[in-house]
PDB file of C-alpha atoms in Angstrom:
ATOM      1  CA  MET A 109      65.080  -1.874  13.464  1.00 61.00           C
ATOM      2  CA  THR A 110      64.976   1.470  15.246  1.00 69.00           C
ATOM      3  CA  TYR A 111      62.559   2.687  17.464  1.00 65.00           C
ATOM      4  CA  TRP A 112      61.823   5.505  15.004  1.00 62.00           C
ATOM      5  CA  HIS A 113      61.854   3.295  11.965  1.00 63.00           C
ATOM      6  CA  THR A 114      59.021   1.282  13.852  1.00 67.00           C
ATOM      7  CA  CYS A 115      56.671   4.888  13.915  1.00 62.00           C
ATOM      8  CA  ALA A 116      57.229   5.867  10.964  1.00 62.00           C
ATOM      9  CA  LYS A 117      56.019   2.274   9.939  1.00 65.00           C
ATOM     10  CA  LYS A 118      52.781   2.586  11.643  1.00 66.00           C
ATOM     11  CA  HIS A 119      52.268   6.023  10.677  1.00 64.00           C
ATOM     12  CA  ARG A 120      52.337   4.798   6.965  1.00 63.00           C
ATOM     13  CA  GLU A 121      50.030   2.056   7.449  1.00 63.00           C
ATOM     14  CA  SER A 122      47.617   4.143   9.513  1.00 62.00           C
ATOM     15  CA  THR A 123      47.452   6.703   7.085  1.00 61.00           C
ATOM     16  CA  PHE A 124      47.313   3.743   4.252  1.00 57.00           C
ATOM     17  CA  ALA A 125      44.215   2.905   6.182  1.00 56.00           C
ATOM     18  CA  LYS A 126      42.273   6.093   6.346  1.00 59.00           C
ATOM     19  CA  GLN A 127      42.879   6.874   2.354  1.00 62.00           C
ATOM     20  CA  ALA A 128      41.536   3.809   1.917  1.00 61.00           C
ATOM     21  CA  ASP A 129      38.240   4.240   3.343  1.00 62.00           C
ATOM     22  CA  ARG A 130      38.256   7.647   1.953  1.00 67.00           C
ATOM     23  CA  GLY A 131      35.084   7.550  -0.137  1.00 72.00           C
ATOM     24  CA  SER A 132      32.836   5.362   1.229  1.00 78.00           C
ATOM     25  CA  ALA A 133      30.352   7.741   3.236  1.00 84.00           C
ATOM     26  CA  SER A 134      29.662   8.701   0.029  1.00 85.00           C
ATOM     27  CA  LEU A 135      28.874   5.578  -1.293  1.00 88.00           C
ATOM     28  CA  TRP A 136      26.281   4.894   1.587  1.00 90.00           C
ATOM     29  CA  GLY A 137      24.799   8.358   1.167  1.00 92.00           C
ATOM     30  CA  VAL A 138      24.237   7.630  -2.576  1.00 93.00           C
ATOM     31  CA  ALA A 139      23.233   3.986  -1.704  1.00 94.00           C
ATOM     32  CA  LEU A 140      20.411   5.432   1.492  1.00 95.00           C
ATOM     33  CA  MET A 141      19.112   8.684  -1.346  1.00 96.00           C
ATOM     34  CA  GLY A 142      18.428   5.771  -3.527  1.00 96.00           C
ATOM     35  CA  LEU A 143      16.709   3.715  -1.139  1.00 96.00           C
ATOM     36  CA  LEU A 144      14.942   6.982  -0.041  1.00 97.00           C
ATOM     37  CA  MET A 145      13.683   7.957  -3.530  1.00 96.00           C
ATOM     38  CA  THR A 146      12.504   4.311  -3.971  1.00 94.00           C
ATOM     39  CA  VAL A 147      10.177   4.229  -0.611  1.00 95.00           C
ATOM     40  CA  ALA A 148       9.277   7.894  -1.651  1.00 95.00           C
ATOM     41  CA  MET A 149       8.596   6.581  -5.592  1.00 93.00           C
ATOM     42  CA  ALA A 150       6.183   3.598  -3.810  1.00 93.00           C
ATOM     43  CA  PHE A 151       4.638   6.040  -1.813  1.00 94.00           C
ATOM     44  CA  VAL A 152       3.566   8.241  -4.905  1.00 92.00           C
ATOM     45  CA  THR A 153       2.523   5.235  -6.626  1.00 92.00           C
ATOM     46  CA  VAL A 154       0.135   4.377  -4.325  1.00 92.00           C
ATOM     47  CA  GLY A 155      -1.036   7.490  -3.751  1.00 93.00           C
ATOM     48  CA  SER A 156      -2.205   8.032  -7.065  1.00 92.00           C
ATOM     49  CA  VAL A 157      -3.652   4.653  -7.340  1.00 93.00           C
ATOM     50  CA  ARG A 158      -6.131   5.381  -4.059  1.00 95.00           C
ATOM     51  CA  VAL A 159      -6.819   9.281  -5.977  1.00 95.00           C
ATOM     52  CA  ALA A 160      -7.434   7.384  -9.046  1.00 94.00           C
ATOM     53  CA  ARG A 161      -9.934   4.826  -7.338  1.00 95.00           C
ATOM     54  CA  HIS A 162     -11.685   7.336  -5.721  1.00 95.00           C
ATOM     55  CA  HIS A 163     -11.951   9.276  -8.923  1.00 95.00           C
ATOM     56  CA  VAL A 164     -13.690   6.183 -10.570  1.00 96.00           C
ATOM     57  CA  GLN A 165     -16.104   5.910  -7.836  1.00 95.00           C
ATOM     58  CA  ASP A 166     -17.248   9.347  -7.754  1.00 95.00           C
ATOM     59  CA  ALA A 167     -17.614   9.199 -11.507  1.00 95.00           C
ATOM     60  CA  ALA A 168     -19.447   6.320 -11.054  1.00 95.00           C
ATOM     61  CA  ASP A 169     -21.586   7.661  -8.341  1.00 95.00           C
ATOM     62  CA  LEU A 170     -22.551  11.133  -9.916  1.00 95.00           C
ATOM     63  CA  SER A 171     -23.435   8.773 -13.281  1.00 95.00           C
ATOM     64  CA  ALA A 172     -25.892   6.732 -11.112  1.00 95.00           C
ATOM     65  CA  LEU A 173     -27.773   9.942  -9.743  1.00 94.00           C
ATOM     66  CA  ALA A 174     -27.456  11.490 -13.006  1.00 93.00           C
ATOM     67  CA  ALA A 175     -29.122   8.284 -14.467  1.00 94.00           C
ATOM     68  CA  ALA A 176     -31.436   7.851 -11.693  1.00 93.00           C
ATOM     69  CA  ARG A 177     -32.538  11.304 -11.814  1.00 91.00           C
ATOM     70  CA  LEU A 178     -34.346  10.825 -15.436  1.00 91.00           C
ATOM     71  CA  ALA A 179     -35.263   7.137 -14.777  1.00 89.00           C
ATOM     72  CA  ILE A 180     -38.851   7.719 -14.342  1.00 86.00           C
ATOM     73  CA  VAL A 181     -39.385  10.952 -16.633  1.00 88.00           C
ATOM     74  CA  ASP A 182     -37.298  10.092 -19.419  1.00 88.00           C
ATOM     75  CA  PRO A 183     -35.957   6.037 -19.379  1.00 86.00           C
ATOM     76  CA  GLN A 184     -33.906   6.515 -23.062  1.00 86.00           C
ATOM     77  CA  ALA A 185     -32.409   9.404 -21.985  1.00 92.00           C
ATOM     78  CA  ALA A 186     -31.218   8.381 -18.555  1.00 93.00           C
ATOM     79  CA  CYS A 187     -27.938   6.296 -19.436  1.00 93.00           C
ATOM     80  CA  ASP A 188     -27.248   8.979 -22.397  1.00 94.00           C
ATOM     81  CA  ARG A 189     -26.914  11.207 -19.540  1.00 94.00           C
ATOM     82  CA  ALA A 190     -25.154   9.120 -17.197  1.00 94.00           C
ATOM     83  CA  LYS A 191     -22.558   8.577 -20.402  1.00 95.00           C
ATOM     84  CA  ILE A 192     -22.276  12.255 -20.390  1.00 95.00           C
ATOM     85  CA  ILE A 193     -21.287  12.830 -16.842  1.00 95.00           C
ATOM     86  CA  ALA A 194     -18.547   9.849 -16.763  1.00 95.00           C
ATOM     87  CA  ALA A 195     -17.442  11.596 -20.265  1.00 94.00           C
ATOM     88  CA  LYS A 196     -16.940  15.339 -18.007  1.00 95.00           C
ATOM     89  CA  ASN A 197     -14.869  13.183 -15.281  1.00 94.00           C
ATOM     90  CA  ALA A 198     -13.049  11.369 -17.782  1.00 93.00           C
ATOM     91  CA  VAL A 199     -13.835   8.034 -17.260  1.00 96.00           C
ATOM     92  CA  GLN A 200     -15.491   5.417 -19.263  1.00 95.00           C
ATOM     93  CA  LEU A 201     -19.096   4.123 -18.867  1.00 95.00           C
ATOM     94  CA  LEU A 202     -18.718   0.326 -18.935  1.00 95.00           C
ATOM     95  CA  GLN A 203     -22.576  -0.551 -18.150  1.00 94.00           C
ATOM     96  CA  CYS A 204     -25.959   1.637 -17.448  1.00 94.00           C
ATOM     97  CA  THR A 205     -28.924  -0.798 -16.247  1.00 93.00           C
ATOM     98  CA  LEU A 206     -32.169   0.938 -15.364  1.00 92.00           C
ATOM     99  CA  THR A 207     -34.655  -1.535 -13.305  1.00 89.00           C
ATOM    100  CA  GLY A 208     -37.479   0.641 -12.676  1.00 86.00           C
ATOM    101  CA  GLU A 209     -36.449   3.783 -10.840  1.00 88.00           C
ATOM    102  CA  ILE A 210     -32.970   2.149  -9.818  1.00 91.00           C
ATOM    103  CA  ALA A 211     -30.015   2.945 -12.110  1.00 92.00           C
ATOM    104  CA  ASP A 212     -26.953   0.699 -11.761  1.00 94.00           C
ATOM    105  CA  VAL A 213     -23.710   1.581 -13.094  1.00 95.00           C
ATOM    106  CA  ARG A 214     -20.129   0.328 -13.733  1.00 96.00           C
ATOM    107  CA  THR A 215     -17.352   3.039 -15.056  1.00 96.00           C
ATOM    108  CA  SER A 216     -13.958   2.740 -15.367  1.00 96.00           C
ATOM    109  CA  LEU A 217     -10.670   3.792 -15.988  1.00 95.00           C
ATOM    110  CA  THR A 218      -7.374   3.015 -17.555  1.00 95.00           C
ATOM    111  CA  ILE A 219      -4.121   4.284 -15.709  1.00 93.00           C
ATOM    112  CA  THR A 220      -0.533   3.405 -16.066  1.00 92.00           C
ATOM    113  CA  LEU A 221       1.806   3.000 -13.496  1.00 89.00           C
ATOM    114  CA  PRO A 222       5.924   3.163 -12.975  1.00 85.00           C
ATOM    115  CA  ALA A 223       7.592  -0.408 -13.388  1.00 80.00           C
ATOM    116  CA  ILE A 224       4.196  -2.310 -13.312  1.00 85.00           C
ATOM    117  CA  GLY A 225       2.023  -1.478 -16.349  1.00 90.00           C
ATOM    118  CA  THR A 226      -1.260  -0.232 -17.660  1.00 93.00           C
ATOM    119  CA  ARG A 227      -4.243  -1.249 -15.010  1.00 93.00           C
ATOM    120  CA  THR A 228      -7.904  -0.856 -15.194  1.00 94.00           C
ATOM    121  CA  LEU A 229      -9.740   0.210 -12.189  1.00 94.00           C
ATOM    122  CA  THR A 230     -13.731   0.444 -12.398  1.00 95.00           C
ATOM    123  CA  GLY A 231     -15.890   1.512  -9.941  1.00 95.00           C
ATOM    124  CA  ARG A 232     -19.698   0.831  -8.751  1.00 95.00           C
ATOM    125  CA  ALA A 233     -23.048   2.415  -7.588  1.00 95.00           C
ATOM    126  CA  ARG A 234     -26.646   2.007  -7.461  1.00 94.00           C
ATOM    127  CA  ALA A 235     -29.288   4.885  -7.206  1.00 92.00           C
ATOM    128  CA  GLY A 236     -32.901   5.121  -6.976  1.00 89.00           C
ATOM    129  CA  PRO A 237     -35.514   6.698  -4.457  1.00 84.00           C
ATOM    130  CA  SER A 238     -35.370   5.449  -0.666  1.00 75.00           C
ATOM    131  CA  GLU A 239     -37.057   2.719   0.871  1.00 67.00           C
ATOM    132  CA  TYR A 240     -38.452   4.577   3.120  1.00 48.00           C
ATOM    133  CA  THR A 241     -41.284   7.680   2.354  1.00 50.00           C
ATOM    134  CA  ASP A 242     -43.868   9.486   4.373  1.00 48.00           C
ATOM    135  CA  GLN A 243     -46.616   6.863   4.721  1.00 49.00           C
ATOM    136  CA  ALA A 244     -44.502   4.507   5.648  1.00 49.00           C
ATOM    137  CA  ARG A 245     -44.656   2.756   9.227  1.00 51.00           C
ATOM    138  CA  HIS A 246     -41.475   2.709  11.297  1.00 48.00           C
ATOM    139  CA  PRO A 247     -41.074  -1.435  11.910  1.00 52.00           C
ATOM    140  CA  TRP A 248     -40.700  -0.992  15.813  1.00 50.00           C
ATOM    141  CA  THR A 249     -42.766   1.369  16.559  1.00 52.00           C
ATOM    142  CA  GLY A 250     -45.730   1.550  14.341  1.00 54.00           C
ATOM    143  CA  THR A 251     -45.521   5.226  14.081  1.00 55.00           C
ATOM    144  CA  HIS A 252     -44.850   7.419  11.307  1.00 51.00           C
ATOM    145  CA  GLY A 253     -41.404   9.235  11.059  1.00 50.00           C
ATOM    146  CA  PRO A 254     -38.607   7.792  12.726  1.00 50.00           C
ATOM    147  CA  ALA A 255     -38.232   5.844  15.767  1.00 49.00           C
ATOM    148  CA  PRO A 256     -38.062   8.293  18.613  1.00 51.00           C
ATOM    149  CA  MET A 257     -34.701   7.915  20.962  1.00 51.00           C
ATOM    150  CA  ASP A 258     -35.789   8.223  24.310  1.00 53.00           C
ATOM    151  CA  ARG A 259     -32.964   5.765  25.181  1.00 53.00           C
ATOM    152  CA  HIS A 260     -29.506   5.830  23.911  1.00 50.00           C
ATOM    153  CA  PRO A 261     -29.038   2.490  21.920  1.00 52.00           C
ATOM    154  CA  TRP A 262     -25.486   1.203  23.556  1.00 53.00           C
ATOM    155  CA  THR A 263     -25.916   3.237  27.055  1.00 54.00           C
ATOM    156  CA  GLY A 264     -28.920   2.815  27.325  1.00 55.00           C
ATOM    157  CA  ALA A 265     -28.986   6.327  29.115  1.00 55.00           C
ATOM    158  CA  GLY A 266     -31.907   8.556  29.256  1.00 55.00           C
ATOM    159  CA  THR A 267     -32.083  11.768  26.397  1.00 50.00           C
ATOM    160  CA  PRO A 268     -34.299  14.180  26.854  1.00 48.00           C
ATOM    161  CA  SER A 269     -37.113  14.407  24.588  1.00 48.00           C
ATOM    162  CA  ARG A 270     -37.953  17.366  22.094  1.00 48.00           C
ATOM    163  CA  GLY A 271     -38.639  20.484  23.576  1.00 48.00           C
ATOM    164  CA  ALA A 272     -38.135  19.908  27.138  1.00 47.00           C
ATOM    165  CA  ARG A 273     -36.510  21.504  29.374  1.00 47.00           C
ATOM    166  CA  PRO A 274     -33.419  20.647  31.832  1.00 48.00           C
ATOM    167  CA  GLU A 275     -35.190  21.182  34.724  1.00 47.00           C
ATOM    168  CA  GLN A 276     -38.578  19.222  33.742  1.00 49.00           C
ATOM    169  CA  GLU A 277     -36.293  16.057  33.129  1.00 50.00           C
ATOM    170  CA  ARG A 278     -37.249  13.444  35.605  1.00 52.00           C
ATOM    171  CA  GLY A 279     -36.163   9.742  35.673  1.00 53.00           C
ATOM    172  CA  PRO A 280     -38.140   6.617  36.590  1.00 56.00           C
ATOM    173  CA  GLY A 281     -39.435   7.426  40.247  1.00 57.00           C
ATOM    174  CA  GLN A 282     -37.139  10.968  40.513  1.00 56.00           C
ATOM    175  CA  ALA A 283     -38.262  14.251  41.444  1.00 57.00           C
ATOM    176  CA  PRO A 284     -38.137  16.798  38.900  1.00 53.00           C
ATOM    177  CA  ARG A 285     -34.958  19.176  39.180  1.00 52.00           C
ATOM    178  CA  THR A 286     -34.515  22.635  39.358  1.00 53.00           C
ATOM    179  CA  ARG A 287     -32.031  24.707  37.815  1.00 54.00           C
ATOM    180  CA  ALA A 288     -29.138  24.601  40.524  1.00 54.00           C
ATOM    181  CA  GLY A 289     -29.457  20.735  40.413  1.00 51.00           C
ATOM    182  CA  THR A 290     -31.476  20.392  43.448  1.00 50.00           C
ATOM    183  CA  ARG A 291     -34.528  18.015  44.142  1.00 50.00           C
ATOM    184  CA  THR A 292     -37.771  20.452  44.720  1.00 50.00           C
ATOM    185  CA  ALA A 293     -39.070  17.675  46.722  1.00 49.00           C
TER     186      ALA A 293
END
């Protein structure tokens, strides 16, 4: 076998090897696109479930507020109003319980997910008047209204009292500061 025959044979073999590999990049590209589509579909599914969960919880909150608003005036119509609010939000009212002035509401929403099937999401909310009234005394200070914030709760740093100007602030044992930041005494 001559040199030219050997070179021609190697050329044919390398050409055949290149032709055998032809099209494999297309297969890898299709496989990668399929993987990306699967991941994107998973993200879309998780996102839609989260949106539906927030939707059913928001509907429960609104229904509870509507029921609590009418709980004192007309207890019979309170749960009817909660049912109307839930229906307007495209969810089903499962339970409406009035305990005095407090409304306890449960709502549900059925969703269909691809490859998983049908699932039911539930939301629960309570609403009623706040425990704090103007006549209530603060448990720490015994005064009416909110607790005074003379010190920051975590750092302990002082905060100016309401109505005080910065030049009037005084720390313990400190002379008042002037506007320029120097001490007067």
